[in-house]
Coordinates of C-alpha atoms and ligand atoms in Angstrom, one line a residue:
X57 CA 25.8 24.3 21.9
X58 CA 22.7 24.8 19.9
X59 CA 19.1 24.7 21.3
X60 CA 17.0 22.2 22.2
X61 CA 13.7 21.5 20.8
X62 CA 11.6 21.4 23.9
X63 CA 8.7 23.5 22.9
X64 CA 6.2 22.9 19.9
X65 CA 3.7 24.9 19.5
X66 CA 0.5 24.6 17.6
X67 CA -1.5 27.2 15.7
X68 CA -5.3 26.8 15.5
X69 CA -7.6 24.3 16.5
X70 CA -8.9 22.6 13.2
X71 CA -8.7 19.0 12.2
X72 CA -4.9 20.0 10.9
X73 CA -4.1 21.9 14.8
X74 CA -5.7 18.9 16.4
X75 CA -4.5 16.1 14.0
X76 CA 0.0 17.1 14.3
X77 CA -0.8 18.4 18.3
X78 CA -2.3 14.7 19.3
X79 CA 0.6 13.0 16.6
X80 CA 2.9 15.0 17.8
X81 CA 2.3 15.1 21.8
X82 CA 1.6 10.7 21.0
X83 CA 5.2 10.8 19.4
X84 CA 6.1 12.7 22.2
X85 CA 5.2 11.8 25.5
X86 CA 4.2 14.5 26.2
X87 CA 1.8 13.7 29.1
X88 CA 4.5 12.5 31.3
X89 CA 7.5 14.9 33.1
X90 CA 10.3 14.8 30.7
X91 CA 8.3 14.9 27.4
X92 CA 8.4 17.2 24.6
X93 CA 5.7 20.3 25.8
X94 CA 3.3 20.6 23.4
X95 CA 0.7 24.0 23.3
X96 CA -2.2 24.6 20.8
X97 CA -3.8 27.9 21.2
X98 CA -7.2 28.6 19.4
X99 CA -9.1 31.5 18.5
X100 CA -12.4 31.3 20.3
X101 CA -14.0 33.4 18.4
X102 CA -12.9 31.2 14.2
X103 CA -14.2 28.6 13.8
X104 CA -13.0 25.7 12.2
X105 CA -13.6 25.6 8.9
X106 CA -16.4 22.8 9.2
X107 CA -16.1 21.4 6.1
X108 CA -13.2 18.4 5.0
X109 CA -16.0 15.4 6.0
X110 CA -13.7 12.1 4.1
X111 CA -10.6 10.8 5.4
X112 CA -7.8 8.1 3.7
X113 CA -7.9 4.7 5.4
X114 CA -4.5 5.8 6.9
X115 CA -6.6 8.0 9.7
X116 CA -7.1 4.8 11.3
X117 CA -2.8 4.9 11.8
X118 CA -3.5 8.3 13.6
X119 CA -6.6 7.3 15.0
X120 CA -4.6 4.1 16.6
X121 CA -1.0 5.9 17.1
X122 CA -3.2 8.5 19.1
X123 CA -4.4 5.3 20.9
X124 CA -8.5 6.5 20.3
X125 CA -10.9 4.1 20.6
X126 CA -12.8 2.7 17.3
X127 CA -15.6 2.6 19.4
X128 CA -15.5 6.3 20.7
X129 CA -14.5 7.7 17.7
X130 CA -17.2 6.2 15.1
X131 CA -20.1 7.3 18.4
X132 CA -18.6 10.7 19.0
X133 CA -17.6 11.5 15.6
X134 CA -21.2 11.0 13.4
X135 CA -19.0 8.7 11.9
X136 CA -19.1 5.8 8.9
X137 CA -17.1 4.1 6.8
X138 CA -15.8 5.0 3.2
X139 CA -14.8 2.4 0.9
X140 CA -14.1 4.6 -2.4
X141 CA -15.1 7.3 -3.9
X142 CA -17.5 6.6 -7.0
X143 CA -17.8 9.0 -10.2
X144 CA -21.2 9.4 -11.7
X145 CA -21.8 11.8 -14.7
X146 CA -17.8 12.5 -15.7
X147 CA -16.7 10.5 -18.9
X148 CA -20.3 11.7 -21.1
X149 CA -22.6 14.2 -18.2
X150 CA -25.3 10.2 -18.4
X151 CA -26.1 8.4 -16.1
X152 CA -22.6 6.3 -16.0
X153 CA -20.5 5.7 -13.3
X154 CA -17.7 4.0 -11.8
X155 CA -15.3 3.6 -8.7
X156 CA -12.1 4.1 -7.8
X157 CA -12.2 1.7 -4.0
X158 CA -9.7 2.1 -2.1
X159 CA -8.7 -1.7 -2.3
X160 CA -6.0 -2.2 -4.5
X161 CA -6.5 -5.4 -7.3
X162 CA -5.8 -8.7 -6.8
X163 CA -2.1 -9.6 -6.2
X164 CA -1.5 -6.4 -7.4
X165 CA 2.1 -6.7 -6.0
X166 CA 3.1 -9.6 -9.3
X167 CA 0.6 -9.3 -11.7
X168 CA -1.0 -5.8 -13.6
X169 CA -4.0 -7.5 -14.2
X170 CA -5.0 -3.8 -15.5
X171 CA -3.0 -5.5 -18.6
X172 CA -4.7 -8.9 -19.3
X173 CA -8.3 -7.1 -18.7
X174 CA -7.9 -5.3 -21.4
X175 CA -9.8 -7.4 -24.1
X176 CA -12.6 -7.7 -21.3
X177 CA -13.7 -4.4 -20.7
X178 CA -16.6 -4.8 -22.7
X179 CA -18.4 -7.7 -20.7
X180 CA -17.1 -5.9 -16.9
X181 CA -15.4 -3.1 -15.8
X182 CA -11.9 -3.4 -14.4
X183 CA -13.3 -1.9 -10.7
X184 CA -15.5 -5.3 -10.8
X185 CA -12.6 -7.9 -12.6
X186 CA -9.6 -6.7 -9.9
X187 CA -11.1 -6.0 -6.8
X188 CA -15.0 -6.9 -4.6
X189 CA -14.6 -3.5 -3.1
X190 CA -17.2 -0.9 -6.3
X191 CA -19.7 -4.5 -5.9
X192 CA -19.8 -4.3 -2.2
X193 CA -20.4 -0.5 -1.8
X194 CA -22.9 -0.7 -4.4
X195 CA -24.8 -2.5 -1.5
X196 CA -23.9 -0.6 0.8
X197 CA -21.8 -2.1 2.9
X198 CA -19.8 -2.0 5.5
X199 CA -16.5 -2.8 4.9
X200 CA -16.2 -5.6 9.3
X201 CA -18.8 -7.4 11.3
X202 CA -18.7 -5.9 15.1
X203 CA -16.8 -9.0 15.9
X204 CA -14.5 -7.5 13.9
X205 CA -11.4 -6.0 15.9
X206 CA -11.2 -2.0 16.4
X207 CA -9.5 -0.9 12.7
X208 CA -8.6 -4.4 11.3
X209 CA -11.3 -5.4 8.3
X210 CA -12.2 -7.4 5.4
X211 CA -11.7 -4.8 3.0
X212 CA -9.0 -1.9 3.2
X213 CA -12.1 1.1 4.8
X214 CA -11.4 4.9 5.3
X215 CA -13.6 7.3 6.8
X216 CA -16.7 10.0 6.4
X217 CA -16.8 12.1 9.8
X218 CA -18.1 15.2 11.2
X219 CA -15.7 18.0 11.0
X220 CA -16.5 20.1 14.1
X221 CA -17.8 16.7 16.0
X222 CA -14.2 15.4 14.9
X223 CA -11.7 18.9 15.9
X224 CA -14.1 18.7 19.8
X225 CA -13.1 15.1 19.9
X226 CA -9.4 15.3 19.1
X227 CA -9.2 18.2 21.4
X228 CA -10.9 16.5 24.9
X229 CA -8.8 12.9 23.7
X230 CA -5.0 15.7 23.5
X231 CA -5.9 17.7 26.3
X232 CA -7.3 14.9 28.5
X233 CA -4.9 11.9 27.3
X234 CA -2.1 13.0 25.4
X235 CA -0.6 15.9 27.8
X236 CA -1.2 19.2 25.3
X237 CA -1.5 21.8 26.1
X238 CA -4.6 24.1 25.5
X239 CA -5.1 27.9 25.5
X240 CA -7.9 30.0 23.6
X241 CA -6.3 33.2 22.6
X242 CA -6.3 35.1 19.9
X243 CA -2.7 35.6 18.2
X244 CA -2.2 38.9 18.1
X245 CA 1.0 39.5 17.3
X246 CA 4.4 37.2 16.2
X247 CA 7.6 38.4 17.9
X248 CA 11.2 36.8 16.2
X249 CA 15.1 37.3 17.2
X250 CA 17.2 38.6 15.3
X251 CA 18.1 35.8 13.2
X252 CA 14.7 35.7 12.5
X253 CA 13.0 32.6 14.2
X254 CA 9.8 33.1 15.9
X255 CA 10.5 33.2 19.5
X256 CA 6.7 33.9 20.5
X257 CA 3.5 34.8 19.1
X258 CA 1.3 36.9 21.4
X259 CA -2.0 37.0 22.4
X260 CA -5.4 39.6 22.4
X261 CA -5.5 38.8 26.8
X262 CA -1.7 39.7 26.9
X263 CA -0.4 36.7 27.3
X264 CA 3.4 36.0 25.6
X265 CA 3.4 32.3 24.3
X266 CA 7.4 30.7 23.8
X267 CA 8.6 28.1 21.2
X268 CA 11.5 26.0 20.1
X269 CA 9.2 25.1 16.5
X270 CA 5.7 26.7 15.7
X271 CA 3.5 25.2 13.6
X272 CA 1.0 26.9 11.5
X273 CA -2.0 25.6 11.6
X274 CA -4.8 28.8 10.8
X275 CA -6.3 27.4 7.7
X276 CA -6.5 30.4 5.1
X277 CA -5.0 32.9 7.1
X278 CA -2.2 30.8 7.3
X279 CA -0.8 33.5 10.3
X280 CA 2.1 32.0 10.4
X281 CA 3.7 31.4 7.0
X282 CA 1.8 34.0 5.2
X283 CA 1.0 36.8 7.0
X284 CA 4.1 36.9 8.8
X285 CA 7.3 35.0 6.7
X286 CA 5.0 36.4 3.6
X287 CA 6.2 33.1 1.9
X288 CA 4.6 33.1 -1.6
X289 CA 1.6 31.4 -1.8
X290 CA 1.6 29.3 -5.5
X291 CA -2.0 29.2 -7.7
X292 CA -2.1 26.1 -9.8
X293 CA -6.0 28.1 -10.4
X294 CA -4.2 27.2 -13.9
X295 CA -5.1 23.4 -14.0
X296 CA -7.2 23.0 -11.5
X297 CA -10.2 25.9 -11.4
X298 CA -12.4 25.3 -9.2
X299 CA -12.7 28.3 -6.5
X300 CA -15.7 28.0 -4.9
X301 CA -18.1 26.3 -3.3
X302 CA -21.3 26.0 -1.9
X303 CA -21.9 23.5 1.5
X304 CA -25.5 22.4 2.9
X305 CA -26.0 19.6 5.5
X306 CA -29.2 17.5 4.9
X307 CA -30.7 15.7 8.3
X308 CA -31.3 12.9 8.2
X309 CA -35.3 11.7 7.6
X310 CA -35.0 8.7 9.5
X311 CA -32.5 6.5 11.2
X312 CA -32.3 3.8 9.4
X313 CA -31.8 5.6 6.1
X314 CA -29.0 3.5 4.1
X315 CA -25.9 5.3 4.1
X316 CA -23.4 5.1 1.0
X317 CA -19.9 3.1 1.6
X318 CA -18.0 5.7 -0.8
X319 CA -18.1 9.9 -1.7
X320 CA -20.1 9.6 -4.3
X321 CA -19.1 13.0 -6.6
X322 CA -21.4 13.6 -9.8
X323 CA -20.4 16.0 -12.6
X324 CA -22.0 19.2 -13.2
X325 CA -22.0 21.9 -15.6
X326 CA -18.7 23.7 -14.4
X327 CA -17.3 21.7 -11.1
X328 CA -19.0 18.2 -9.3
X329 CA -21.1 17.3 -6.2
X330 CA -19.9 15.2 -3.8
X331 CA -22.5 14.0 -1.1
X332 CA -20.7 12.2 2.4
X333 CA -23.3 9.9 4.3
X334 CA -23.1 9.6 8.0
X335 CA -25.9 8.4 10.0
X336 CA -27.0 11.1 10.9
X337 CA -26.8 13.6 8.5
X338 CA -25.4 14.0 4.7
X339 CA -23.2 16.9 4.0
X340 CA -23.3 17.5 0.0
X341 CA -21.3 20.3 -1.2
X342 CA -21.2 22.0 -4.6
X343 CA -17.4 22.9 -6.0
X344 CA -16.9 24.6 -9.2
X345 CA -15.2 27.4 -11.2
X346 CA -16.1 30.8 -10.3
X347 CA -14.3 31.3 -14.0
X348 CA -17.4 29.0 -15.3
X349 CA -20.1 30.2 -13.3
X350 CA -22.4 32.3 -11.7
X351 CA -22.6 31.7 -7.8
X352 CA -26.3 32.2 -8.7
X353 CA -25.5 29.8 -11.3
X354 CA -24.1 27.5 -9.4
X355 CA -26.5 27.6 -6.4
X356 CA -29.3 26.5 -9.3
X357 CA -27.0 22.7 -9.7
X358 CA -26.8 22.2 -6.3
X359 CA -30.5 23.3 -5.3
X360 CA -31.2 20.5 -8.9
X361 CA -28.5 17.5 -7.5
X362 CA -30.9 17.7 -4.3
X363 CA -33.8 17.9 -5.4
X364 CA -33.7 14.8 -7.2
X365 CA -31.8 14.1 -3.7
X366 CA -33.4 14.6 -0.3
X367 CA -36.5 15.9 -2.1
X368 CA -37.9 19.8 -3.5
X369 CA -38.4 20.6 0.6
X370 CA -34.4 20.3 1.0
X371 CA -34.0 21.7 -2.1
X372 CA -35.9 24.1 -0.8
X373 CA -36.0 25.5 1.9
X374 CA -31.6 24.8 2.9
X375 CA -29.5 27.8 3.2
X376 CA -25.7 26.4 0.8
X377 CA -22.8 28.4 2.7
X378 CA -19.6 30.0 0.5
X379 CA -16.8 29.0 1.2
X380 CA -13.8 30.7 -1.4
X381 CA -10.3 29.4 -1.7
X382 CA -7.2 29.6 -4.2
X383 CA -5.7 25.9 -5.8
X384 CA -2.8 26.4 -4.6
X385 CA -0.4 25.9 -2.0
X386 CA 2.8 27.4 -0.3
X387 CA 6.6 28.0 -2.0
X388 CA 7.8 26.6 0.8
X389 CA 5.9 24.8 3.5
X390 CA 8.7 24.0 6.2
X391 CA 10.4 27.9 7.0
X392 CA 13.4 28.7 9.6
X393 CA 11.7 26.9 13.1
X394 CA 7.8 28.0 11.6
X395 CA 6.2 24.8 9.8
X396 CA 2.4 24.7 7.9
X397 CA 0.5 22.0 7.6
X398 CA -3.2 22.1 7.1
X399 CA -5.7 24.9 5.2
X400 CA -2.4 26.8 6.5
X401 CA 0.0 25.2 3.6
X402 CA -2.3 25.2 0.5
X403 CA -5.8 23.2 -0.9
X404 CA -6.7 22.1 -3.9
X405 CA -10.5 20.8 -4.6
X406 CA -11.6 17.8 -2.2
X407 CA -12.0 15.5 -5.4
X408 CA -10.0 12.6 -3.3
X409 CA -10.2 13.3 -0.1
X410 CA -5.5 14.7 0.0
X411 CA -6.7 16.9 3.2
X412 CA -6.5 15.3 5.5
X413 CA -3.4 12.7 5.1
X414 CA -1.5 15.7 3.8
X415 CA -1.9 16.3 7.5
X416 CA -1.2 13.4 8.2
X417 CA 1.7 12.9 6.4
X418 CA 3.5 16.2 7.1
X419 CA 2.0 15.6 11.2
X420 CA 3.8 11.7 11.2
X421 CA 6.7 13.3 9.9
X422 CA 7.0 16.1 12.0
X423 CA 7.0 14.1 14.6
X424 CA 9.8 10.7 13.6
X425 CA 11.5 13.6 12.7
X426 CA 11.6 16.4 14.9
X427 CA 14.4 18.0 15.6
X428 CA 16.1 17.6 18.6
X429 CA 17.7 21.5 17.5
X430 CA 17.4 24.3 16.2
X431 CA 21.3 23.1 14.5
X432 CA 19.6 20.7 12.9
X433 CA 16.6 21.5 11.8
X434 CA 17.5 22.8 7.9
X435 CA 18.4 19.8 7.9
X436 CA 14.8 18.6 8.1
X437 CA 13.3 21.4 6.6
X438 CA 14.9 20.6 3.3
X439 CA 13.8 17.1 3.1
X440 CA 10.1 18.3 4.1
X441 CA 9.6 20.9 2.3
X442 CA 11.2 18.5 -0.6
X443 CA 8.2 15.8 0.5
X444 CA 5.5 17.7 0.6
X445 CA 6.1 19.8 -2.8
X446 CA 6.3 16.9 -4.2
X447 CA 2.9 15.2 -2.9
X448 CA 1.7 18.8 -3.9
X449 CA 2.8 17.9 -7.7
X450 CA 1.3 14.1 -7.1
X451 CA -1.8 15.3 -6.5
X452 CA -2.4 17.6 -8.9
X453 CA -1.6 15.9 -11.7
X454 CA -3.7 13.5 -10.4
X455 CA -7.0 15.1 -9.7
X456 CA -6.7 16.4 -13.0
X457 CA -6.2 13.3 -15.1
X458 CA -10.4 13.4 -13.9
X459 CA -10.4 16.2 -15.9
X460 CA -8.4 15.8 -18.6
X461 CA -10.4 12.2 -20.0
X462 CA -13.6 12.9 -19.8
X463 CA -15.4 13.6 -23.4
X464 CA -17.7 15.9 -22.1
X465 CA -18.9 18.5 -24.8
X466 CA -21.8 20.4 -23.6
X467 CA -19.6 23.1 -21.5
X468 CA -16.5 25.8 -21.8
X469 CA -15.9 24.3 -18.0
X470 CA -15.2 20.3 -20.3
X471 CA -14.2 21.5 -23.0
X472 CA -11.3 24.3 -21.4
X473 CA -9.2 21.1 -18.9
X474 CA -8.7 19.4 -21.6
X475 CA -7.2 22.3 -23.4
X476 CA -2.8 20.9 -23.4
X477 CA -1.9 24.5 -22.0
X478 CA -4.2 23.6 -18.1
X479 CA -2.4 19.9 -18.9
X480 CA 0.9 19.1 -16.8
X481 CA 3.5 18.1 -19.4
X482 CA 4.1 15.2 -16.9
X483 CA 0.4 13.7 -17.1
X484 CA 0.6 13.9 -21.4
X485 CA 3.8 12.5 -21.1
X486 CA 2.3 9.1 -19.1
X487 CA -0.7 9.5 -20.8
X488 CA 0.9 9.1 -23.9
X489 CA 2.9 5.9 -22.8
X490 CA -0.4 4.7 -21.1
X491 CA -1.9 4.4 -24.7
X492 CA 0.6 1.7 -25.2
X493 CA 0.4 -0.6 -21.5
X494 CA -0.8 -0.6 -18.4
X495 CA 0.9 1.2 -15.6
X496 CA 1.5 -0.6 -13.0
X497 CA 5.1 0.0 -10.2
X498 CA 7.8 2.1 -12.2
X499 CA 5.6 5.1 -13.4
X500 CA 5.6 5.9 -9.7
X501 CA 9.4 6.4 -7.9
X502 CA 9.0 7.1 -4.7
X503 CA 7.8 3.9 -2.2
X504 CA 6.0 6.4 -0.4
X505 CA 3.3 7.8 -2.9
X506 CA 0.6 9.5 -1.8
X507 CA -1.3 7.7 -5.7
X508 CA 0.1 4.9 -6.3
X509 CA -1.0 3.0 -10.3
X510 CA -3.4 1.7 -8.9
X511 CA -6.3 4.6 -8.4
X512 CA -4.2 5.8 -11.9
X513 CA -5.8 2.7 -13.2
X514 CA -8.5 3.0 -11.2
X515 CA -9.1 5.9 -12.7
X516 CA -7.9 5.6 -16.6
X517 CA -9.7 2.5 -17.2
X518 CA -13.0 3.8 -15.2
X519 CA -13.1 6.3 -17.4
X520 CA -13.0 3.7 -20.5
X521 CA -9.2 5.1 -21.6
X522 CA -7.6 2.2 -23.5
X523 CA -4.2 0.9 -23.4
X524 CA -3.8 -0.9 -26.9
X525 CA -0.1 -1.7 -27.1
X526 CA 1.8 -5.1 -26.3
X527 CA 2.3 -4.0 -23.1
X528 CA 4.4 -6.3 -19.8
X529 CA 5.3 -8.7 -20.1
X530 CA 3.7 -11.8 -19.3
X531 CA 2.1 -12.6 -21.8
X532 CA 2.9 -16.6 -21.6
X533 CA 0.9 -18.9 -20.8
X534 CA 1.7 -19.6 -17.4
X535 CA 1.2 -15.9 -16.8
X536 CA -3.0 -16.0 -18.7
X537 CA -3.0 -19.2 -16.0
X538 CA -2.3 -17.5 -13.3
X539 CA -3.6 -14.5 -14.8
X540 CA -7.8 -16.3 -15.5
X541 CA -7.5 -17.5 -11.5
X542 CA -6.9 -14.5 -10.1
X543 CA -10.3 -13.6 -11.9
X544 CA -12.0 -16.0 -10.6
X545 CA -10.8 -16.2 -6.8
X546 CA -12.0 -11.9 -7.5
X547 CA -15.2 -13.3 -8.1
X548 CA -15.5 -16.1 -5.9
X549 CA -14.2 -13.4 -3.0
X550 CA -17.5 -10.5 -4.1
X551 CA -19.3 -13.4 -3.8
X552 CA -18.2 -13.9 -0.7
X553 CA -18.5 -11.0 0.8
X554 CA -21.7 -9.9 -0.4
X555 CA -23.2 -12.3 1.5
X556 CA -21.5 -11.9 4.8
X557 CA -21.1 -8.0 5.3
X558 CA -23.4 -7.0 6.9
X559 CA -25.0 -3.8 6.3
X560 CA -22.9 0.8 6.4
X561 CA -25.7 1.1 8.6
X562 CA -26.4 -2.1 10.2
X563 CA -23.5 -1.6 11.4
X564 CA -23.1 2.0 12.5
X565 CA -25.9 0.7 14.9
X566 CA -24.2 -2.2 15.4
X567 CA -21.2 0.8 17.0
X568 CA -22.9 2.2 18.8
X569 CA -25.2 -0.3 21.1
X570 CA -22.3 -2.4 21.6
X571 CA -18.8 -1.3 20.8
X572 CA -15.9 -3.0 18.3
X573 CA -13.9 -5.5 21.0
X574 CA -10.7 -3.9 21.9
X575 CA -7.1 -4.8 20.8
Ligands
FAD745 C1 -15.2 23.1 0.7 C2 -14.3 22.3 1.6 C3 -14.0 20.4 1.2 C4 -13.8 19.7 1.5 N1 -13.2 18.8 1.7 C5 -12.6 17.3 3.2 C6 -12.4 15.9 2.4 O1 -13.8 15.9 2.3 N2 -11.5 15.1 3.4 C7 -10.3 16.2 3.2 O2 -9.4 15.1 3.7 N3 -10.2 17.1 3.2 C8 -11.2 18.2 3.0 N4 -11.7 19.9 3.4 C9 -10.3 20.8 2.9 C10 -10.0 20.7 4.7 O3 -11.5 21.4 5.6 C11 -8.9 20.8 5.3 O4 -8.3 20.6 5.3 C12 -9.3 20.5 7.6 O5 -10.2 20.7 7.9 C13 -8.6 21.1 8.0 O6 -8.2 22.5 7.9 P1 -7.7 23.3 8.9 O7 -7.2 23.1 10.6 O8 -6.4 23.4 8.4 O9 -8.0 24.8 9.4 P2 -9.7 25.4 10.0 O10 -10.5 24.5 10.2 O11 -10.1 27.3 9.1 O12 -8.8 26.0 11.5 C14 -8.3 26.8 12.0 C15 -8.0 27.4 12.6 O13 -7.4 27.9 13.0 C16 -7.7 29.0 14.1 N5 -7.0 30.7 14.6 C17 -8.1 31.4 13.3 N6 -6.4 32.6 13.1 C18 -6.4 32.4 14.3 C19 -6.1 33.8 15.5 N7 -5.5 34.8 15.5 N8 -5.7 33.1 17.1 C20 -5.1 31.8 17.3 N9 -5.6 30.8 16.3 C21 -6.4 31.8 14.8 C22 -9.7 28.8 14.8 O14 -9.3 29.4 15.6 C23 -8.9 27.6 13.8 O15 -8.6 27.3 14.7 C24 -11.9 21.0 2.4 C25 -12.3 21.7 1.8 C26 -13.8 22.2 1.9 C27 -12.8 23.5 1.8

């Protein structure tokens, strides 16, 4: 008989560790005597990375699945609502900007509005023609009302959150409500059986933690998948150049300052600055390419951004924290009885905040496909590897799209980003096709694509790309009449939302005071 999987050991207690432990524990009733045994061990000396503050809408489902109250989460994690990303200065390096909102275009499943928007491009932006969300973000409005139940919404949203508080919040919830056993100790050695499976982990204080399946959530140190198993790391730096970040926190000056409804990404000489608005502070950082900028020059650019957006005093007094990374991922994520989730599996610049969603999806697949015994584990591992390597491929390609479309010519960084050898062939092919037809469902073949063709449309047309050919088949009069109605519906829904939604700040203040209606 093959050994049953009864006990899972999660190594690492950052966002990856606690999200994984929580989602697996909730699915497999770790808080019941008959449930799965879920143990999380984290170092008392190595803090979680403490960045990673923008989520996707998927986080609502993950929190709900773990039985977290949205009100408690928003209060404890200094969280606010995120409705997409606003990209500034990406096209020409000027004052221009465009939105990649979370809500897909109107009637996206039935009609490809992008084709019908092409003749209107001088009159209205693509995002404004097909969705109300860019305008809602422009006005710093919330995605819902205080009377909307927890996790429900008028318009799609994820969160901005304080990563440090998030890990602490999840830890408390996982331990007190979900039955996760928590060990604070340093992992020192990994013990294997004769086949090479991990049997147990030794810790500094002399513990031996046994398990049937081990999840490596030890961040960049990748203790199990990297240091122990030596699974090769595939660098993607020849495609995505950014390998450094400088991060700061900017405290709010007053408790009623507006809170942005989207992440702001402002292009710089050798990378871009992120700006994430939380109720009590902003998280700001510059991610750049060390091959194109010195650390000193990057710091000057970051301070200059802070001077413009937070004032001279903040710009001069802040002490940016530097993070170094090699953009890329492991050759495989699941090896023998060890699966890597989070930074241990890979990381690329946070341009579309794709790291936390990869953690959520990995934890979801792990818990839903949890192998009952060792003999079927390799089948699940193979499928897991196929799925997540595909996701990595797609993420890298989608991030590169932002650079390839830029017309900036003011530094080697932007010029190098458009050099043919740095662009994946599949992306070059797609761009050629999209010159003649607008992307739609057929362009992205999997049902669970991370970036749907709607995302491609927002970035392509936000960046001024033109699809000039006939495309589609909906050129008859009936389709035109229907499309006219869709554009009009969008315009009237936009007006309604602009009139009816509270500001992000107003809603957060009310949540802190009254809370949402529980569902
Ligand atoms: C600059 C930057 C910006 C980012 N922005 C975003 C964003 O906007 N959105 C997004 O989705 N993601 C973002 N990310 C990614 C995000 O921060 C991570 O994916 C997320 O925080 C998960 O990290 P982790 O849990 O894998 O690793 P970590 O947070 O580093 O946690 C590692 C854990 O391993 C433990 N550990 C290490 N060694 C040992 C040992 N010997 N024994 C026991 N325990 C050990 C540590 O104690 C810690 O608990 C960003 C990342 C960076 C670098």
